[in-house]
Tab-separated table of C-alpha atoms in Angstrom:
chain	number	residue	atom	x	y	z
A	216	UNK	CA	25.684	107.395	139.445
A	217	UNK	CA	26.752	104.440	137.372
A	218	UNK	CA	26.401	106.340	134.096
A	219	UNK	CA	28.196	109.287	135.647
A	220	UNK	CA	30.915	106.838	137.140
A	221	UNK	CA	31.557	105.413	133.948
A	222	UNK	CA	31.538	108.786	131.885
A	223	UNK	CA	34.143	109.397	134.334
A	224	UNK	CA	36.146	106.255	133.307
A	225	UNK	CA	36.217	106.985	129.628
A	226	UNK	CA	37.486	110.263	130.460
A	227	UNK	CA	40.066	108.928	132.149
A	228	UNK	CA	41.240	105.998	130.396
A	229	UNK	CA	42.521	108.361	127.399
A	230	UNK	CA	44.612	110.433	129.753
A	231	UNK	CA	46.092	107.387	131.546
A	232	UNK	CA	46.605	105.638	127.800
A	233	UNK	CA	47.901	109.637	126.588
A	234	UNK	CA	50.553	109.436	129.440
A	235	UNK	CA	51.863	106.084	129.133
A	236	UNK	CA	52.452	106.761	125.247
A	237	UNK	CA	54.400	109.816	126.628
A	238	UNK	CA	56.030	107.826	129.167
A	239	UNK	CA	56.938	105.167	126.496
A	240	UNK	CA	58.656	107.982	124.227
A	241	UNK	CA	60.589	109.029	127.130
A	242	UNK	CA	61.582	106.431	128.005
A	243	UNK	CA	62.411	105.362	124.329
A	244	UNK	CA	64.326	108.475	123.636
A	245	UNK	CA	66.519	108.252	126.955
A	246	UNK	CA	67.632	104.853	125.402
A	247	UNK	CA	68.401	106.360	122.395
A	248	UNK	CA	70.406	108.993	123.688
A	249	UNK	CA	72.367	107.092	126.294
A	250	UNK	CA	72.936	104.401	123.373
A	251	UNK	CA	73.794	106.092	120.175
A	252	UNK	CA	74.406	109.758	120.973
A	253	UNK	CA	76.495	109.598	124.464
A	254	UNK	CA	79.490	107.602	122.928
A	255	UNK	CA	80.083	109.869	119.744
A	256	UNK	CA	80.414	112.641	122.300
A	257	UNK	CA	84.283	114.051	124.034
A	258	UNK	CA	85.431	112.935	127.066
A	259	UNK	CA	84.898	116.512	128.213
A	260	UNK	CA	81.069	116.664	127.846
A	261	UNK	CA	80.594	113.159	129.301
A	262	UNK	CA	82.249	113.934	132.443
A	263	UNK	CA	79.737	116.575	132.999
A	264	UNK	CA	77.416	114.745	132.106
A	265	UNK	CA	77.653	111.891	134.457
A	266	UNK	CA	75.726	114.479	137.174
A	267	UNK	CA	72.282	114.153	135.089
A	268	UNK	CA	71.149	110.879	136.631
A	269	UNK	CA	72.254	107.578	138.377
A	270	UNK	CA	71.814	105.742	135.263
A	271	UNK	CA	74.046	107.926	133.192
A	272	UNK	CA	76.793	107.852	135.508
A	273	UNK	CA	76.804	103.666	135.719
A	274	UNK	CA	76.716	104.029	131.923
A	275	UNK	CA	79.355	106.561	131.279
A	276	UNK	CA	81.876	104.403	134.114
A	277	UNK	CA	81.527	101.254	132.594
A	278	UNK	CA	84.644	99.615	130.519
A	279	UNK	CA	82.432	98.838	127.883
A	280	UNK	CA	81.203	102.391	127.511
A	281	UNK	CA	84.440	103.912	127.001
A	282	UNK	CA	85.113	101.052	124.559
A	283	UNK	CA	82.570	102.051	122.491
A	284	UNK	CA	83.435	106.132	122.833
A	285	UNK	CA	86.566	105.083	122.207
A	286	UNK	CA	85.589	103.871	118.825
A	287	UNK	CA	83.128	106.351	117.514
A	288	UNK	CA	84.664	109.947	119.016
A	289	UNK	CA	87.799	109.815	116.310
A	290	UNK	CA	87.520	113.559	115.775
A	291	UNK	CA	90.435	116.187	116.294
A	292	UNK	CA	89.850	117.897	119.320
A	293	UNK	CA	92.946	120.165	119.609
A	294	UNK	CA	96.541	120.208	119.126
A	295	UNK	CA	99.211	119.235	121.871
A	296	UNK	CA	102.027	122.588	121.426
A	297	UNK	CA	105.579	121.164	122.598
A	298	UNK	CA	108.765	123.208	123.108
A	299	UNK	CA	112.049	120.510	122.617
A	300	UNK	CA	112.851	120.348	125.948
A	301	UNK	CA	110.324	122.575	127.956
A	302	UNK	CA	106.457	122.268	128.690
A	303	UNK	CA	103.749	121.198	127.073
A	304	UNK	CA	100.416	122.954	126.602
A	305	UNK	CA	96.913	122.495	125.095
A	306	UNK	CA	95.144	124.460	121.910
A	307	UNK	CA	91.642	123.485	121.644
A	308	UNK	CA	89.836	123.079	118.683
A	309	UNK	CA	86.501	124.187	120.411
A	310	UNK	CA	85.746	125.119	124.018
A	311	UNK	CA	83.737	121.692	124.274
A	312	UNK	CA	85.994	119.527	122.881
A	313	UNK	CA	89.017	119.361	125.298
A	314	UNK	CA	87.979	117.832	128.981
A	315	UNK	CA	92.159	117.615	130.042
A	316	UNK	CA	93.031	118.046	133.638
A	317	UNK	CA	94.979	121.572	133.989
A	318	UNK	CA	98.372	121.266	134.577
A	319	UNK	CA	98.101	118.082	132.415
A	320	UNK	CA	100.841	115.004	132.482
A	321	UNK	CA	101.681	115.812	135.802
A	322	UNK	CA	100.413	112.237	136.905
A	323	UNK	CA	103.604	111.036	135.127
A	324	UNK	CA	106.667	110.198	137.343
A	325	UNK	CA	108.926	112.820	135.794
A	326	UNK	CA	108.758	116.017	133.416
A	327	UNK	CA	108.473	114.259	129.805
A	328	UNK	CA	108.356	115.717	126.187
A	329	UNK	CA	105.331	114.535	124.172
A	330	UNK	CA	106.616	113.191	120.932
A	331	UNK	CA	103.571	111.141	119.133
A	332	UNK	CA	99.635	111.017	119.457
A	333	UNK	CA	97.194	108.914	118.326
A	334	UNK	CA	93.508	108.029	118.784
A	335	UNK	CA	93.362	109.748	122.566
A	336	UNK	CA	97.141	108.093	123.570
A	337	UNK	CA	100.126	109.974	124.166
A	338	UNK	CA	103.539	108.638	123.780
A	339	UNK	CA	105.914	110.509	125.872
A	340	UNK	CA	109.402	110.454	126.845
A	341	UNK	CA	111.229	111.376	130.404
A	342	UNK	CA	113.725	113.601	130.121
A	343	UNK	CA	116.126	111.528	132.764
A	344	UNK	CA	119.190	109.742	132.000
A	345	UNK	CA	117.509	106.528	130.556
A	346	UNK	CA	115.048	108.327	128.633
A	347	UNK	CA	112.299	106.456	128.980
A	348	UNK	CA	109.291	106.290	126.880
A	349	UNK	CA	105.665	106.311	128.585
A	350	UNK	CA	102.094	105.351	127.202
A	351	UNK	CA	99.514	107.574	128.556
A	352	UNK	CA	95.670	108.482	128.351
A	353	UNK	CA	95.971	112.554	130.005
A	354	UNK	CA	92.183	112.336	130.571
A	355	UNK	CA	91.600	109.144	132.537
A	356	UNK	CA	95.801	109.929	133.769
A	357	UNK	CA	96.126	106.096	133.378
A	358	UNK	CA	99.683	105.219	131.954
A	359	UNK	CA	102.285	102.627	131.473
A	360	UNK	CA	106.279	102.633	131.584
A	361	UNK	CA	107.461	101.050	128.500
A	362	UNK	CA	110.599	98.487	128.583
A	363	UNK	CA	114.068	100.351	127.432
A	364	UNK	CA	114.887	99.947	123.687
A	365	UNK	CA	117.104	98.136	122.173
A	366	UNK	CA	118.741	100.542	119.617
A	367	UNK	CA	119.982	103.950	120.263
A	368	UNK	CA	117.354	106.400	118.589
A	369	UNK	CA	118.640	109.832	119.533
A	370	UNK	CA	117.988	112.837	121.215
A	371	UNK	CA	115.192	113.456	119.097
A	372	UNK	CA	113.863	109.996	118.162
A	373	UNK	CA	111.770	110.152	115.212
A	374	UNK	CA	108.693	107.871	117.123
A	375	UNK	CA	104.977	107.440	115.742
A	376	UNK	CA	102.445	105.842	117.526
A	377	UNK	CA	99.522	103.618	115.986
A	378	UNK	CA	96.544	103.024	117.983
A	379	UNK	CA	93.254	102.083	116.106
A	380	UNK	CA	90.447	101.204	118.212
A	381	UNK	CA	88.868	97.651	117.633
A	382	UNK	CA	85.425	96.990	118.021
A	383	UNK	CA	85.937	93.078	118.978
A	384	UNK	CA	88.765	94.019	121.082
A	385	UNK	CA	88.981	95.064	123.889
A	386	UNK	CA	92.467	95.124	125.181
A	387	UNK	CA	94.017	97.921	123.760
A	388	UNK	CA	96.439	97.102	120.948
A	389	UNK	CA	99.187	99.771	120.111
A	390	UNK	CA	102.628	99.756	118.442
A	391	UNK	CA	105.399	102.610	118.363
A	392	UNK	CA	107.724	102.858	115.555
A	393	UNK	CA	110.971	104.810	115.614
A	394	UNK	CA	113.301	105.883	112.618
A	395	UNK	CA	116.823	105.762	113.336
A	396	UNK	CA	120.579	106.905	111.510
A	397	UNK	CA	122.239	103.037	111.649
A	398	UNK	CA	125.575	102.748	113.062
A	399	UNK	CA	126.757	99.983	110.894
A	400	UNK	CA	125.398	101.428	107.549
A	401	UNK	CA	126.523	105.208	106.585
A	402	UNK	CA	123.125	107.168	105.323
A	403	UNK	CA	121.209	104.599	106.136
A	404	UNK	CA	117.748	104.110	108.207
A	405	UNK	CA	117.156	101.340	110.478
A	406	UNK	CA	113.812	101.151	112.215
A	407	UNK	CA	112.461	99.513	115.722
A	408	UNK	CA	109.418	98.423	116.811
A	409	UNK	CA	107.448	98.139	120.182
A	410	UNK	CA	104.458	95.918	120.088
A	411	UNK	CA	101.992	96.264	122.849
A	412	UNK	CA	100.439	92.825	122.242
A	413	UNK	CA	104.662	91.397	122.717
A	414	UNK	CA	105.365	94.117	125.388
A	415	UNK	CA	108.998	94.220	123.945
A	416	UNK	CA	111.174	96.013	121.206
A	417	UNK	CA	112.228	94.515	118.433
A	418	UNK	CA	114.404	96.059	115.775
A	419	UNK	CA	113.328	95.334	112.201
A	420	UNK	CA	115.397	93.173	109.548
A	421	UNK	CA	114.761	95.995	106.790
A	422	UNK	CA	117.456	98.839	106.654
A	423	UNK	CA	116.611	101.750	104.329
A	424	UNK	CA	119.281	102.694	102.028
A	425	UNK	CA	119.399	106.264	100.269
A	426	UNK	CA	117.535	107.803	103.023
A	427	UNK	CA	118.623	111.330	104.309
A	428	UNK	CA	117.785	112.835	107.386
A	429	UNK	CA	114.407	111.837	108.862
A	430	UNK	CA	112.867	114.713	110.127
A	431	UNK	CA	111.053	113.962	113.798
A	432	UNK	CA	108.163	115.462	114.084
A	433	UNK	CA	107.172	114.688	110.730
A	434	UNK	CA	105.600	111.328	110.766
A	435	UNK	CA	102.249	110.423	110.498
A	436	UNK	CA	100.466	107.143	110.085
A	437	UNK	CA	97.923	105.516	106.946
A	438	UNK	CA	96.232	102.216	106.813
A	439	UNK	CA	99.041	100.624	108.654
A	440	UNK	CA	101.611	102.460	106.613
A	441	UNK	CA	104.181	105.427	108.480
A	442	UNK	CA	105.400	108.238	106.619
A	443	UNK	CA	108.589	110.601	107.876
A	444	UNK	CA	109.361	113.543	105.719
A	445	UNK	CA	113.331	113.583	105.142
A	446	UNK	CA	115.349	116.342	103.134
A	447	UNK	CA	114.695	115.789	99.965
A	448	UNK	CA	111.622	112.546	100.032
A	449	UNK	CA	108.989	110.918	101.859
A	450	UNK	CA	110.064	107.782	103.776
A	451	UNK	CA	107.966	105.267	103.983
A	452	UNK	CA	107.496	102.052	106.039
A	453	UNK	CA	104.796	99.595	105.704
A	454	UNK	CA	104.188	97.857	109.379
A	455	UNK	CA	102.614	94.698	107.597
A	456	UNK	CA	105.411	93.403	105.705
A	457	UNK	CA	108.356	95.237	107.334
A	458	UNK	CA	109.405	96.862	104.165
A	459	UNK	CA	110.350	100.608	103.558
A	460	UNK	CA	110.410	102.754	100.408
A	461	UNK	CA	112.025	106.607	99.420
A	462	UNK	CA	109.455	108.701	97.646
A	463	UNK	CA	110.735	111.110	95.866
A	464	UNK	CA	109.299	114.770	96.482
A	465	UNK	CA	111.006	117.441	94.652
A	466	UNK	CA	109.309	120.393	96.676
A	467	UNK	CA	110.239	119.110	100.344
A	468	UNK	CA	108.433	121.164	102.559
A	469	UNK	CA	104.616	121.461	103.514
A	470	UNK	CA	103.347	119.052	106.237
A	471	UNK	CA	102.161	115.358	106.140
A	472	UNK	CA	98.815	114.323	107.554
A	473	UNK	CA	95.742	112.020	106.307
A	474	UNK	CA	92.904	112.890	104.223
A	475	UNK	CA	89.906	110.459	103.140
A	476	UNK	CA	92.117	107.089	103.813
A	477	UNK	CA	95.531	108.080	101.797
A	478	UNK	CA	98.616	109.945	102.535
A	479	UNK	CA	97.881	114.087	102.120
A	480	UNK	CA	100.495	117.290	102.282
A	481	UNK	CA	99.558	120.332	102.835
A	482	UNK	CA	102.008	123.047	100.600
A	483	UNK	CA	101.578	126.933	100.986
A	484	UNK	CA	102.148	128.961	97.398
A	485	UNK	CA	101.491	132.404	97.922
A	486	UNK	CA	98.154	133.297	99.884
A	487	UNK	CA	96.888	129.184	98.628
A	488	UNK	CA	96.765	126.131	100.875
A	489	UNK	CA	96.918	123.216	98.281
A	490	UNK	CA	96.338	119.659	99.850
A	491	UNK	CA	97.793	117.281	97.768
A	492	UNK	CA	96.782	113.584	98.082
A	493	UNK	CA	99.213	110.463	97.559
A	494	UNK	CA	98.077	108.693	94.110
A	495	UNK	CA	100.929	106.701	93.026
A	496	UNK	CA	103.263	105.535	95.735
A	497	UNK	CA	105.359	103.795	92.431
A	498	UNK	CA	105.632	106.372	89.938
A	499	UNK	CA	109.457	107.092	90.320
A	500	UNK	CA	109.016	103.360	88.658
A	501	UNK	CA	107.032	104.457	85.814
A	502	UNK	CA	108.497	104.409	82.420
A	503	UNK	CA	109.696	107.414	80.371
A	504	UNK	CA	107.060	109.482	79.709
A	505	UNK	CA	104.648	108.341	81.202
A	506	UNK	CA	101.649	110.874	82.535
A	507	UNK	CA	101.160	108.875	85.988
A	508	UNK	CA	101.836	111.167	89.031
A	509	UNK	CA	102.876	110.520	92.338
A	510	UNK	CA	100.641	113.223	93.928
A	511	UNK	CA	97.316	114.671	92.799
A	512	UNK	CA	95.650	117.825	93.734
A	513	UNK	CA	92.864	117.623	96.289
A	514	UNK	CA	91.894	121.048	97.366
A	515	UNK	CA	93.526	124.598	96.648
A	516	UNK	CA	92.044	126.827	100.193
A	517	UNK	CA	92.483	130.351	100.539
A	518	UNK	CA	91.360	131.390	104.030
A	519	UNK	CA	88.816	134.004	104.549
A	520	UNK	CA	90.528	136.974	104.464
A	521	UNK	CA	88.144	138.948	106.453
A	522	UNK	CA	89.418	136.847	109.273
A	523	UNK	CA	93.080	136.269	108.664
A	524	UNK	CA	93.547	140.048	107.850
A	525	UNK	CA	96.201	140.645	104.654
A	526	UNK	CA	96.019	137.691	102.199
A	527	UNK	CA	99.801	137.888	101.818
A	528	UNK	CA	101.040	136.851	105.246
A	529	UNK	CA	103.119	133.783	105.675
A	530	UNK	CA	101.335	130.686	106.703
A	531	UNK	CA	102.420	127.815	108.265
A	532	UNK	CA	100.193	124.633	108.121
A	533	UNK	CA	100.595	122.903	111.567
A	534	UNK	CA	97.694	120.375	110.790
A	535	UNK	CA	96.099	118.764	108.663
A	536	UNK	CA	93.316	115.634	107.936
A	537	UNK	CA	89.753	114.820	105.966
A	538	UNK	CA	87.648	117.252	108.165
A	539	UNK	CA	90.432	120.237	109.575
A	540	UNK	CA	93.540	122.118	108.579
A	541	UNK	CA	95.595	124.330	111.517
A	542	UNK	CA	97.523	127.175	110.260
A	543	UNK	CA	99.399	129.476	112.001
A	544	UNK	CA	100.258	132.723	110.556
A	545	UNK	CA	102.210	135.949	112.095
A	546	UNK	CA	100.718	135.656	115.971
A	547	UNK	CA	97.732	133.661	115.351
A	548	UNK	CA	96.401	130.452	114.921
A	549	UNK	CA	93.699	129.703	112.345
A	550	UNK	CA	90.977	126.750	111.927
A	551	UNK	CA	89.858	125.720	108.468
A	552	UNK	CA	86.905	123.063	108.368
A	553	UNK	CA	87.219	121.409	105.033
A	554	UNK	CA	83.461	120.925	104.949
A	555	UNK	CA	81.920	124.143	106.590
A	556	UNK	CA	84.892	125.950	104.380
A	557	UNK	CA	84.875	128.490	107.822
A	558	UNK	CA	87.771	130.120	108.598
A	559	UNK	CA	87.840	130.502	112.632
A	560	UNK	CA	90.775	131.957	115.473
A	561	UNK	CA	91.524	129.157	117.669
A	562	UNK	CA	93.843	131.300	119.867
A	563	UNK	CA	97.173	133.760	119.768
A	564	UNK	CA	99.966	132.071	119.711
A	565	UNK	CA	103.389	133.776	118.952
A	566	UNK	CA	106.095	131.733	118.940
A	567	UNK	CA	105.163	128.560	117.394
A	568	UNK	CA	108.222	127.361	114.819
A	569	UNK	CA	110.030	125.501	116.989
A	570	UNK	CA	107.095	123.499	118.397
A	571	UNK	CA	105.956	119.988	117.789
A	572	UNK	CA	102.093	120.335	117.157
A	573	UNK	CA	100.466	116.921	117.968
A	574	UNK	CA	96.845	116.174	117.202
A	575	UNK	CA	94.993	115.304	119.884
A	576	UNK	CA	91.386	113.259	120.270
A	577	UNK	CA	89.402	113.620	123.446
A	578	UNK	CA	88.039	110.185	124.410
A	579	UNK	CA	88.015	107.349	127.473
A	580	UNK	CA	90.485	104.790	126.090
A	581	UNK	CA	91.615	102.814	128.892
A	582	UNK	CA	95.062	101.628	129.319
């Protein structure tokens, strides 16, 4: 019986050892998961995913877990559409990508016009008398009533909010900058600035000479740098040193956006998309005849025409940064991924020209 019995045991000793190695993995891999996949994932899968376990849910609540998502989802996940004046509405990039409550913004204390995005945050403004501008997070629906500003920036302010995510900080930092005619200068630009960390407007000392026309819902943001298109140049204002700068462009139209770290735009010539990339912000300083150029060709894209139909249609690039371009063209909207090179239908949209398209990223940041 003893031999038997311990026969037995050895038989049993490498199935107990077998599953506790299995066990181990598990284990090991759940921690892997919950700690390096979860936060690179939108806000939309992570809600549903909070019903897998008890563990998952206590991770996905906690303040320091939507720090982190905050930080490492930084992908597009669909464009805000705004009519001036009239609602607001959602165009996903993917059917997993956008987890925003449906009707969206109602949370807010009255009907608003969204006029700047960035990095999950929304920067609205009421439509009431005062015109008041509101910070907002439309999937958490946590926001915060900013104080009134000091200068007069129009019916159509010319606004762009920065928000970068810090990893060793984590009260959340943003600043809105807004473009505005001055009243003491003619064709001039003043600019004022709203710092989160002051909680307070201040206008800036630097007035912008030469400048025509911004245009609103041009601007866009790089390394701390914001960019308005205007008729006839690029604007540009450097948040750092509170300086600004004209850039000439001698084809003004196309669309601003970012592409690998530097200022892109996005022209359409014939059935061609060419991205163009920012190389020399000071070549209108250049000597005669010199071959330095301010912009530099990135990428020439003609979308696949077995999807888009006739090659000769008239685009219109709503979007555009280092992984995705958004056109729109006749009563569609079209998805190009710079990497993939796919040409997709995102949805059909018909009237679109008269719409501010905002870029929008899914992800917890918490107000």
């Amino acid at each position: 019986m003893s031999v038997e019995r311990a026969i037995m045991d050895r038989g049993k000793r490498p199935g107990r050892s077998l599953a506790a190695r299995n066990n181990q993995i598990y284990m090991d891999l759940k921690d892997i998961v919950r700690e390096h996949a979860l936060p690179f994932l939108p806000a939309k899968s992570l809600f549903r995913f909070t019903t897998v376990c008890r563990d998952w849910r206590l991770q996905i609540s906690s303040p320091f877990f939507a720090h982190n998502q905050s930080l490492s989802c930084r992908s597009t996940s669909g464009l805000f559409l705004q009519t001036p004046g009239g609602s607001s509405s959602l165009l996903p990039i993917g059917a997993n990508f956008c987890g925003v409550p449906d009707p969206f913004l109602r949370f807010l204390p009255e009907p608003v016009d969204i006029r700047s995005s960035s990095n999950g945050l929304l920067c609205c403004q009421g439509h009431g008398v005062d015109k008041a501008y509101y910070i907002c997070n439309p999937v958490t629906q946590q926001w915060k009533k900013l104080p009134k500003s000091n200068a007069n920036h129009g019916s159509d302010p010319a606004v762009v909010l920065l928000f970068d995510p810090s990893l060793l900080n984590f009260v959340v930092e943003y600043k809105i900058i807004c473009a505005f005619p001055s009243t003491d200068f003619g064709e001039a630009t003043e600019f004022e600035i709203y710092s989160s960390k002051e909680g307070s407007w201040e206008i800036a000392g630097e007035i912008c000479f030469g400048a025509r026309r911004v245009i609103p819902k041009s601007g866009v943001h790089v390394n701390g740098v914001v960019y308005w298109m205007t008729t006839g140049s690029i604007l540009a204002f450097d948040l750092t040193k509170e300086r600004s700068q004209l850039l000439q462009d001698y084809v003004a139209r196309g669309i601003l956006g970012a592409f690998s770290g530097k200022l892109c735009k996005a022209n359409v010539s014939g059935n061609s998309i060419i991205v163009y990339i920012l190389a020399n912000a000071h070549s209108n300083t250049m000597q005669m005849g010199s071959n330095t150029r301010m912009w530099s060709e990135k990428q020439r894209i003609v979308l696949d025409s077995k999807i888009v139909g006739d090659v000769a249609r008239d685009y219109s690039v709503l979007h555009v940064d280092g992984d995705l371009m958004v056109v729109h063209s006749g009563e569609r909207v079209y998805s190009y991924d710079f990497k993939s090179r796919a040409t997709k239908v995102l949805s059909n949209v018909s009237d679109i020209y008269n719409m501010r398209c905002l870029p929008y990223v899914n992800n917890l940041v918490s107000l």
